[in-house]
Coordinates of C-alpha atoms in Angstrom, one line a residue:
M1 CA 196.3 -31.6 340.1
K2 CA 196.0 -28.4 338.6
K3 CA 198.7 -28.7 335.9
L4 CA 196.4 -32.3 335.1
Y5 CA 193.1 -29.9 334.5
L6 CA 194.7 -27.6 332.8
L7 CA 196.5 -30.0 330.0
I8 CA 193.0 -32.4 329.9
V9 CA 191.4 -28.5 328.6
M10 CA 193.9 -27.4 326.5
L11 CA 193.3 -31.1 324.8
F12 CA 189.8 -30.6 324.4
Q13 CA 190.4 -26.9 322.8
F14 CA 193.4 -27.9 320.8
I15 CA 191.0 -31.2 319.3
S16 CA 187.6 -29.0 319.0
L17 CA 189.5 -25.7 316.3
F18 CA 190.7 -28.7 314.7
S19 CA 187.4 -30.5 314.3
Q20 CA 184.4 -29.5 311.3
K21 CA 182.5 -32.6 311.4
R22 CA 181.9 -33.3 315.5
H23 CA 179.2 -35.9 314.8
E24 CA 181.8 -38.2 312.9
Y25 CA 183.7 -38.2 315.7
N26 CA 183.9 -40.1 319.2
F27 CA 185.4 -40.5 322.5
E28 CA 186.5 -44.0 324.9
I29 CA 186.6 -44.1 327.7
K30 CA 188.9 -46.8 329.1
T31 CA 191.2 -48.5 332.2
N32 CA 194.2 -50.6 331.9
L33 CA 193.6 -53.9 333.5
L34 CA 197.3 -54.7 334.0
N35 CA 197.4 -51.3 336.5
L36 CA 195.6 -53.4 338.8
I37 CA 198.3 -55.5 339.8
A38 CA 200.4 -52.1 341.2
L39 CA 197.3 -51.7 343.1
G40 CA 196.3 -48.4 341.3
P41 CA 194.0 -46.8 339.3
S42 CA 194.3 -45.9 335.4
A43 CA 192.4 -44.3 333.8
G44 CA 192.5 -43.4 329.1
L45 CA 190.5 -41.1 326.8
E46 CA 190.7 -41.7 323.4
F47 CA 189.1 -39.4 320.7
S48 CA 189.2 -40.5 317.6
L49 CA 189.8 -37.9 314.9
Q50 CA 189.2 -38.3 310.9
N51 CA 192.0 -40.4 308.4
N52 CA 192.3 -43.2 311.2
C53 CA 193.6 -41.4 313.6
S54 CA 192.8 -40.7 317.3
I55 CA 194.3 -38.8 320.5
M56 CA 194.7 -40.1 323.9
I57 CA 195.4 -39.1 327.2
S58 CA 196.3 -41.8 330.3
L59 CA 196.8 -41.4 333.6
A60 CA 198.0 -44.1 336.2
S61 CA 199.5 -44.6 339.6
G62 CA 200.6 -47.6 341.2
K63 CA 202.7 -49.4 344.0
I64 CA 205.2 -52.4 343.3
D65 CA 206.1 -53.9 346.5
Y66 CA 208.9 -56.9 345.5
G67 CA 208.9 -58.8 348.6
D68 CA 211.7 -60.7 349.7
F69 CA 213.6 -59.0 346.7
G70 CA 213.9 -56.0 349.2
G71 CA 212.1 -53.1 347.0
I72 CA 209.2 -50.9 346.5
T73 CA 208.6 -48.7 343.6
K74 CA 205.6 -45.9 343.5
Y75 CA 204.2 -44.3 340.6
K76 CA 202.2 -42.1 338.7
T77 CA 202.3 -41.1 335.3
S78 CA 200.7 -39.3 332.7
T79 CA 200.5 -40.0 328.6
L80 CA 199.3 -37.9 325.7
E81 CA 199.4 -40.3 322.1
L82 CA 199.1 -40.1 318.8
R83 CA 197.9 -42.8 317.0
K84 CA 197.5 -43.6 313.5
Y85 CA 195.5 -47.0 312.7
S86 CA 195.0 -49.5 309.7
R87 CA 192.5 -49.3 307.7
D88 CA 190.6 -52.0 309.3
K89 CA 191.1 -50.3 312.3
I90 CA 192.7 -52.9 314.5
F91 CA 196.4 -52.3 314.2
F92 CA 197.3 -48.8 315.8
A93 CA 201.1 -47.3 315.6
G94 CA 202.2 -43.7 316.6
P95 CA 204.4 -41.6 319.0
Y96 CA 203.9 -40.4 322.8
L97 CA 205.0 -38.5 325.3
K98 CA 205.0 -39.3 328.8
N99 CA 205.5 -37.4 332.0
I100 CA 206.4 -39.5 335.7
S101 CA 206.7 -39.0 339.0
K102 CA 208.4 -42.3 340.5
Q103 CA 209.9 -43.4 344.6
V104 CA 212.0 -46.0 344.3
F105 CA 213.5 -48.2 347.6
W106 CA 215.6 -50.9 347.3
Q107 CA 217.7 -53.1 349.2
E108 CA 220.4 -55.0 348.2
S109 CA 219.1 -58.5 348.3
V110 CA 221.7 -61.7 348.0
I111 CA 219.7 -65.1 346.4
A112 CA 221.0 -68.2 348.6
G113 CA 223.3 -65.8 350.4
I114 CA 226.3 -65.3 347.7
I115 CA 224.5 -64.4 344.1
P116 CA 223.7 -60.3 345.1
I117 CA 220.5 -59.2 343.0
G118 CA 220.6 -54.9 342.3
K119 CA 222.2 -52.6 345.0
D120 CA 220.7 -50.0 347.3
R121 CA 218.9 -47.3 345.9
D122 CA 216.5 -44.7 347.5
F123 CA 215.2 -41.9 345.1
I124 CA 212.5 -39.9 344.2
G125 CA 213.0 -38.5 340.6
N126 CA 210.4 -36.4 338.4
G127 CA 211.1 -37.9 334.6
F128 CA 209.7 -37.2 330.9
S129 CA 210.0 -39.5 327.8
L130 CA 209.3 -40.3 324.0
G131 CA 208.9 -43.0 322.4
A132 CA 206.8 -45.4 320.2
T133 CA 203.5 -47.0 320.7
T134 CA 201.7 -50.0 319.2
G135 CA 199.1 -52.3 319.8
F136 CA 195.6 -53.5 318.7
K137 CA 191.8 -52.4 319.4
L138 CA 189.4 -55.7 319.6
P139 CA 185.9 -55.1 319.4
V140 CA 184.1 -58.0 321.7
S141 CA 180.5 -56.2 321.7
K142 CA 179.4 -52.7 320.0
K143 CA 180.0 -50.3 322.3
I144 CA 183.3 -52.2 324.1
R145 CA 187.2 -52.4 323.0
L146 CA 189.6 -54.8 324.4
E147 CA 192.9 -53.4 323.6
M148 CA 196.9 -54.9 323.9
S149 CA 199.1 -51.8 323.8
S150 CA 202.8 -51.7 324.3
Q151 CA 205.3 -48.5 324.4
I152 CA 209.1 -48.0 323.7
G153 CA 211.0 -45.3 324.5
Y154 CA 213.5 -43.2 326.2
G155 CA 213.6 -40.8 329.4
H156 CA 215.2 -38.4 331.6
Y157 CA 214.6 -38.0 335.1
Y158 CA 214.8 -33.7 334.5
R159 CA 215.0 -33.7 338.9
M160 CA 216.2 -36.4 341.5
A161 CA 216.9 -36.5 344.9
D162 CA 218.4 -39.4 346.8
K163 CA 218.9 -40.3 350.1
N164 CA 222.7 -40.1 350.1
N165 CA 222.6 -37.7 347.2
N166 CA 225.0 -39.7 345.2
F167 CA 222.4 -40.1 342.4
P168 CA 223.0 -37.6 339.0
S169 CA 219.9 -36.9 336.5
G170 CA 220.0 -39.5 334.6
N171 CA 218.3 -41.2 331.3
Y172 CA 216.5 -44.7 331.4
V173 CA 214.8 -46.6 329.2
D174 CA 210.7 -46.4 329.0
A175 CA 209.1 -49.5 328.5
R176 CA 205.5 -50.2 329.3
I177 CA 202.0 -53.2 328.6
A178 CA 198.5 -52.5 328.7
L179 CA 195.2 -54.4 328.4
W180 CA 193.0 -51.5 327.8
L181 CA 189.2 -52.1 328.4
G182 CA 187.6 -49.8 326.3
F183 CA 183.7 -48.1 326.2
M184 CA 182.6 -46.3 323.5
L185 CA 180.1 -43.0 324.4

């Protein structure tokens, strides 16, 4: 938690160094409605810069229970995005950096008694990924925005431990979709 607090403070200091006309900028506080499926909270803060650019930091955690398929995934993420908006300020694209802490417990499942799905996995890993984000933002009212975004990137677990010690640190594809509900400040 101390690292997260330090990251947020450093982000605001960086923004204040490069912003000259502070009254032209605005903040948007967001929550990812799709993260409610994972029964976890999510929050985002987007700070608008000049030239149709913005910086967004988001935090999320959740737990996905796959039920009869035999697995549970728990995760915590923190993401930093740089967004460049189109002239109409609806569409955006840009790079992102993400830190993830993930715990996976998955038992091999069998469908109809003959078709195996997956393999046994039981690990805890910390990873770092980077990639591209894109999406669009629609105004619902003067202060409320609805945003659909997606991310695709590539990551690496820099620390990984499993129950049987047979998974080395590995790479992974990082993909996410989000439905953000935002409030302008």
